[in-house]
Short mmCIF file of C-alpha atoms in Angstrom, two decimals:
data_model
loop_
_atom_site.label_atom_id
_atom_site.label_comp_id
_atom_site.label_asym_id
_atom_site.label_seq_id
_atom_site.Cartn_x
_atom_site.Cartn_y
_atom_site.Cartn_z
CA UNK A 1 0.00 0.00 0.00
CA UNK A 2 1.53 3.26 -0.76
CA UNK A 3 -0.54 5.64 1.75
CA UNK A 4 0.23 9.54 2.19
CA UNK A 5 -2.42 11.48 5.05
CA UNK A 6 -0.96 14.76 5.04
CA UNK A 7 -1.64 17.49 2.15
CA UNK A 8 -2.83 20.74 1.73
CA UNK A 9 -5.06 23.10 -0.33
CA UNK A 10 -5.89 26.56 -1.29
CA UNK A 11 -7.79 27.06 1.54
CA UNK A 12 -4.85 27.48 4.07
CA UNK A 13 -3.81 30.40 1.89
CA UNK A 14 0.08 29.55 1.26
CA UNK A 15 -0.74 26.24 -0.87
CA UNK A 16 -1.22 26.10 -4.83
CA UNK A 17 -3.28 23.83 -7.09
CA UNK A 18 -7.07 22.00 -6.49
CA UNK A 19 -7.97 19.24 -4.06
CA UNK A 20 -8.52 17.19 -8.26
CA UNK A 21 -4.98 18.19 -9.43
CA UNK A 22 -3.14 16.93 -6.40
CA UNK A 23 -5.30 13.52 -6.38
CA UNK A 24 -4.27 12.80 -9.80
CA UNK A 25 -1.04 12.94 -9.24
CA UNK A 26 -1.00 10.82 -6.75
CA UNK A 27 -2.91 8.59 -8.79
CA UNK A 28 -0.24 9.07 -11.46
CA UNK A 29 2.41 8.03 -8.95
CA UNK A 30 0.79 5.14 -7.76
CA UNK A 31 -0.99 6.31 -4.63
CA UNK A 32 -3.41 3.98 -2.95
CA UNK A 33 -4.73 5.93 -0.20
CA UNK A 34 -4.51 10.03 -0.36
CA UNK A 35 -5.06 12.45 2.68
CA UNK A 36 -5.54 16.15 2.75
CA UNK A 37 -5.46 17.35 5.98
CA UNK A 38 -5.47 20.77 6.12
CA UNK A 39 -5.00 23.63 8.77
CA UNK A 40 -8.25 23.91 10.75
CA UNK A 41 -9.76 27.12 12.13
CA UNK A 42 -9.03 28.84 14.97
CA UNK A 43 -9.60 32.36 16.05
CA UNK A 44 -5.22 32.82 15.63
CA UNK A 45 -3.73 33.41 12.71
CA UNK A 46 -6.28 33.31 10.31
CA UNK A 47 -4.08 34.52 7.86
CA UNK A 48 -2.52 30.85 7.44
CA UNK A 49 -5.62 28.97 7.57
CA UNK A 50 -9.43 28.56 6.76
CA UNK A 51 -11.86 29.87 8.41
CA UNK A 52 -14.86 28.33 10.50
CA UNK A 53 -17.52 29.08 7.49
CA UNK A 54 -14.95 27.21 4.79
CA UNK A 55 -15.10 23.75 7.07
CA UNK A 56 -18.03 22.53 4.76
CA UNK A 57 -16.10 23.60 1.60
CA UNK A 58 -13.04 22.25 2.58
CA UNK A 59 -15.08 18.47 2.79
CA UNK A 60 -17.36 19.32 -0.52
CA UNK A 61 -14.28 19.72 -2.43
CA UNK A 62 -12.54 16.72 -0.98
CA UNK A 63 -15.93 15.28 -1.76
CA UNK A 64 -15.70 16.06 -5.21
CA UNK A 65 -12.51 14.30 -6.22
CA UNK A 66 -13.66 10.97 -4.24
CA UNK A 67 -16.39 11.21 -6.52
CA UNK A 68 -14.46 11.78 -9.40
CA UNK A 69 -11.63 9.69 -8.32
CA UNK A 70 -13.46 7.04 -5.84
CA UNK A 71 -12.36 3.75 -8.63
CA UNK A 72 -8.69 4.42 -8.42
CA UNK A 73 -8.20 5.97 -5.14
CA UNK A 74 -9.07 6.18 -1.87
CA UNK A 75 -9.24 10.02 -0.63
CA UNK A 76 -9.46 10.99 2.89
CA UNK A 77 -10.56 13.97 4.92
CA UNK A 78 -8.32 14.95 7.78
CA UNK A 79 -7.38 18.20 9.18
CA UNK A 80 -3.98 19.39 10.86
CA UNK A 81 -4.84 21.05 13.97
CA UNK A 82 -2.88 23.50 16.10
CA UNK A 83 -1.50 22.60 19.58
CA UNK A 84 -1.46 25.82 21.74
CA UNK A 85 -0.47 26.56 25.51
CA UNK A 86 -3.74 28.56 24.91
CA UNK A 87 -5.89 25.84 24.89
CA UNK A 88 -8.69 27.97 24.76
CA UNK A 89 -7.62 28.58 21.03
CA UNK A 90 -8.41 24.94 19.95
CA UNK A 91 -11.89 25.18 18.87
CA UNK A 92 -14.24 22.06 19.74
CA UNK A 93 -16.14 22.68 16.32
CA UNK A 94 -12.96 21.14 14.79
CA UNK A 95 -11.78 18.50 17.29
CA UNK A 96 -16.10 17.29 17.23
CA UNK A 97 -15.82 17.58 12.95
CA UNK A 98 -16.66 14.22 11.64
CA UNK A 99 -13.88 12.98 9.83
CA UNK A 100 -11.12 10.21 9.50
CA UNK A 101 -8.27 11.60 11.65
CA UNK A 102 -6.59 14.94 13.56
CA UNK A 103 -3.29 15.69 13.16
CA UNK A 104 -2.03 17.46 16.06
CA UNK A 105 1.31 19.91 15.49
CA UNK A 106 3.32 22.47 17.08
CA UNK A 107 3.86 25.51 15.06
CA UNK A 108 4.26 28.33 17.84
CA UNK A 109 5.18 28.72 21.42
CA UNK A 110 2.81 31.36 22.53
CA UNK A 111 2.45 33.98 20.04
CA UNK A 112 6.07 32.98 18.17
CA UNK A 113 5.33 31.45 15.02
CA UNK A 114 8.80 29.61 15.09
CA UNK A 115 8.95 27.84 11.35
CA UNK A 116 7.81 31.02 9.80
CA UNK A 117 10.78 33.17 8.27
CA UNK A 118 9.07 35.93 9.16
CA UNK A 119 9.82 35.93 12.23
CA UNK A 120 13.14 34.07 12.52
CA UNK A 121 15.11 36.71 13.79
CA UNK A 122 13.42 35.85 17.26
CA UNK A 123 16.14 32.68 17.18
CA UNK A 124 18.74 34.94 17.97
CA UNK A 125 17.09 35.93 20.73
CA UNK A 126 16.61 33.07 22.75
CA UNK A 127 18.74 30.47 24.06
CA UNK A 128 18.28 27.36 21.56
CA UNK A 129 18.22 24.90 24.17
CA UNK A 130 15.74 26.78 25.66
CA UNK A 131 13.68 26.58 22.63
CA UNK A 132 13.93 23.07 22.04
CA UNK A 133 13.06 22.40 25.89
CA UNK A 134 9.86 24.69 25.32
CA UNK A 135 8.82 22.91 22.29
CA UNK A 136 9.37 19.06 23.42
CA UNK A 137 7.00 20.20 26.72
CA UNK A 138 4.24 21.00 24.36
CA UNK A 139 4.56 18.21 22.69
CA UNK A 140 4.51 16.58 25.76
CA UNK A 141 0.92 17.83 26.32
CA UNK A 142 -0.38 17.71 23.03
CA UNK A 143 -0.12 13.88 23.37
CA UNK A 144 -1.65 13.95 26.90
CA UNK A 145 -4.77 15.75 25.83
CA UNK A 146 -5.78 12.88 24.17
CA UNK A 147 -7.52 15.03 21.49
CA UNK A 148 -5.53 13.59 18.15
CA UNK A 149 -4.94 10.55 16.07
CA UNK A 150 -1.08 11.42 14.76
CA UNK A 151 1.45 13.60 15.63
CA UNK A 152 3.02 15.83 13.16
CA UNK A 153 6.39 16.24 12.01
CA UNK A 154 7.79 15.56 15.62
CA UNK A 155 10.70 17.93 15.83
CA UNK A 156 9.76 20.71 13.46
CA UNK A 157 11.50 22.80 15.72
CA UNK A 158 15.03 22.37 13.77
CA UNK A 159 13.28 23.62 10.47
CA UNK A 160 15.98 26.23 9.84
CA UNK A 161 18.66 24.08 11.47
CA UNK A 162 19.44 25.82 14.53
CA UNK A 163 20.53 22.69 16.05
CA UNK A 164 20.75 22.97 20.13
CA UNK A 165 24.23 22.24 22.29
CA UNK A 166 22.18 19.15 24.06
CA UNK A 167 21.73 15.74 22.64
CA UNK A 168 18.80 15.97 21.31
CA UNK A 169 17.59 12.48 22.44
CA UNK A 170 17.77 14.16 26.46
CA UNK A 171 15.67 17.28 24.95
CA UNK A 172 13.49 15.09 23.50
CA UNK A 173 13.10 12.07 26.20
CA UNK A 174 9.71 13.02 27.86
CA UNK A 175 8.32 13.81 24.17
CA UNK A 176 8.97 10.08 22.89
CA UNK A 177 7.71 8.56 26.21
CA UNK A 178 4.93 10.53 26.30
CA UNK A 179 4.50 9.53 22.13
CA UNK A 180 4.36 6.04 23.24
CA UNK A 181 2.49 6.19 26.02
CA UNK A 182 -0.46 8.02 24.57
CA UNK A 183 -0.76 5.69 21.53
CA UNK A 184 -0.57 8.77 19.12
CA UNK A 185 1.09 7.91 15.77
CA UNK A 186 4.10 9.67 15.06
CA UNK A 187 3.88 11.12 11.74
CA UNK A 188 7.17 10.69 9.10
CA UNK A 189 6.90 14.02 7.21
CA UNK A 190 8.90 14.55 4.06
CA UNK A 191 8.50 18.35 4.33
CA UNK A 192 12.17 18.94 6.28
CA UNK A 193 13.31 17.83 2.59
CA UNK A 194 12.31 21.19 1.20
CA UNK A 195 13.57 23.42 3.96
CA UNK A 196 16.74 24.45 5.23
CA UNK A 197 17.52 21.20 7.63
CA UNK A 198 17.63 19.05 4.56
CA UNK A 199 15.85 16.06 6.68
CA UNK A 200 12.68 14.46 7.30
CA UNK A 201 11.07 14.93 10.48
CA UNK A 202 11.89 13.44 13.01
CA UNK A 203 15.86 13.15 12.47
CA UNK A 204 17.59 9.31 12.58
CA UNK A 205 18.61 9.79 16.11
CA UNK A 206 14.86 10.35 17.27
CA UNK A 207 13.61 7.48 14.79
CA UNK A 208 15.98 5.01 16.75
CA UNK A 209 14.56 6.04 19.88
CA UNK A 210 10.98 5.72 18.86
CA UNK A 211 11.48 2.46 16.79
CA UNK A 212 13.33 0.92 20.35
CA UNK A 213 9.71 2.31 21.74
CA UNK A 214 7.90 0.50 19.06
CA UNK A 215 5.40 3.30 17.77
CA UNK A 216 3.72 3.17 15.12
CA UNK A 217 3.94 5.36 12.13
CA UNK A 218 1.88 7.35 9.45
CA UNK A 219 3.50 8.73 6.38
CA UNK A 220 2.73 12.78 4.87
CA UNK A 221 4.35 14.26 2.14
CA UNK A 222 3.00 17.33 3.08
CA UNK A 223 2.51 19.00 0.28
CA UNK A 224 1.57 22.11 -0.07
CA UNK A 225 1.69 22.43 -4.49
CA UNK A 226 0.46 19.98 -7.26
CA UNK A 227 4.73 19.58 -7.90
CA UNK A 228 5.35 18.49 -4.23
CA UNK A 229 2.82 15.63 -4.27
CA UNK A 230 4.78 12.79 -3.34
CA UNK A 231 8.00 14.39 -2.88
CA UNK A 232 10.01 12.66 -0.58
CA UNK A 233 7.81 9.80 0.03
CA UNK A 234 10.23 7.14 -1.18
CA UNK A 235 12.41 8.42 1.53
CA UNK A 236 10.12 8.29 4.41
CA UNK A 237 9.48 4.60 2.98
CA UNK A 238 13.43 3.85 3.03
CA UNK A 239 13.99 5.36 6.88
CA UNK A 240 10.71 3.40 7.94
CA UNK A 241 12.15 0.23 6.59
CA UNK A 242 16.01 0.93 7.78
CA UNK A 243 14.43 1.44 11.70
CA UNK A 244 12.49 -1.92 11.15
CA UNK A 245 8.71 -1.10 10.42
CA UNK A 246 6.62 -2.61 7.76
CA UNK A 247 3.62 -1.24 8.29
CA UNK A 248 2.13 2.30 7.96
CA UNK A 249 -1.30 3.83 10.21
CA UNK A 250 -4.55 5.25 7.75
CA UNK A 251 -7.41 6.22 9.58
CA UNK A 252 -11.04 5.80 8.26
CA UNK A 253 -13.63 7.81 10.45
CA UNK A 254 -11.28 7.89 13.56
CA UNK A 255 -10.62 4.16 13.66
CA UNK A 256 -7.03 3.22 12.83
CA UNK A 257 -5.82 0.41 10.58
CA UNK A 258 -2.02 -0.67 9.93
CA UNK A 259 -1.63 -1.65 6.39
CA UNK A 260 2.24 -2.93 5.08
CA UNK A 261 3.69 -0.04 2.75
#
């Protein structure tokens, strides 16, 4: 099964191309199962992200291409959701939607959008240690709340390759416990390919450490243009298979399946 849950679409407002041009590529590459899973709502940053009123729209075009597509693909709906200290910021409207899985991510601590070049001259402010520390605690909560199927790109946080002073595996120790012990899947996202780190997320040191754990694993590409559909995905396939897993997580209607990739 070749199986890919995390894309994008116009609707997030920094993505290219329709919901029916990215599904046939990835029927053109081979795809078996295709997710979008796009950012949800929230009353933060709207600029980056649909609104409340585009939820339906969001589904009817998804909609559209499993009708179109339905005999050579499977299509699911999924959205990526933000983890906040704010947790009043994480809407129930999205975490009740009726759907086939939540991705859960870090993109800020507090008000700091921290992968977002506009605003990376706040690195130099902080201590990166720090940073990393900050980060790997909300993680640590986003998989106690329960609230979400798969965690994305785990350690996002080295997107522009400031790389802390610490082993990363001590920054990151409560994060993979608390991975395993929630029974979240940790997501192997092709997207570090395109930025400055030159990696997937998470790194080869973290993948050891989570493979030792025995977690299991989804797969997104991540894409965010017609041209990035499947970039990187034989990659995520070769780490997956060099840290001993054979099978990848889908999710139909919240309910998870492991299928061999």
């Amino acid at each position: 099964m070749k199986v890919d849950l995390h894309n994008h679409t116009t609707l997030c407002n920094h993505a290219s191309g329709s919901v029916c041009e990215y599904v046939q590529r990835a029927c053109e590459l081979g795809f078996d199962i295709y997710g979008f899973a796009d950012h949800a709502p929230m009353n933060f940053d709207e600029k980056y992200r649909m609104s409340f009123s585009q939820m339906s729209e969001y589904e009817r075009m998804i909609n559209e291409a499993r009708s179109k597509f339905g005999d050579k693909i499977e299509i699911l709906t999924g959205y990526e959701v933000d983890f906040m200290r704010n947790r009043a910021l994480i809407d129930e409207r999205v975490l009740s939607r009726k759907c086939d899985y939540l991705i859960g991510s870090v993109h800020f601590l507090d008000n700091w959008g921290f992968d977002n070049e506009e605003f990376i001259v706040q690195w130099s402010e902080r201590d990166i240690d720090d940073i990393y520390a900050e980060y790997f605690a909300l993680i640590c909560a986003l998989c106690d709340s329960g609230k979400f199927d798969i965690l994305g790109h785990f350690d996002l946080i080295k997107i522009f390759k400031f790389m802390p002073k610490k082993d990363i595996r001590i920054l990151a120790s409560k994060a993979i416990k608390a991975v395993k012990k929630s029974g979240i899947v940790l997501e192997l996202n092709a997207a570090g390919l395109r930025k400055m780190v030159g990696e997937i997320y998470p790194s080869d040191a973290l993948l050891a450490e989570f493979a030792s754990e025995g977690v299991d694993i989804s797969f997104g590409c991540d894409a965010h243009a017609v041209a990035q559909v499947g970039f990187g995905y034989d990659e995520l396939t070769r780490k997956a298979r060099a840290f001993g897993w054979d099978r990848v997580a889908l999710y139909r209607s919240r309910d998870k399946e492991l299928v061999k990739f």
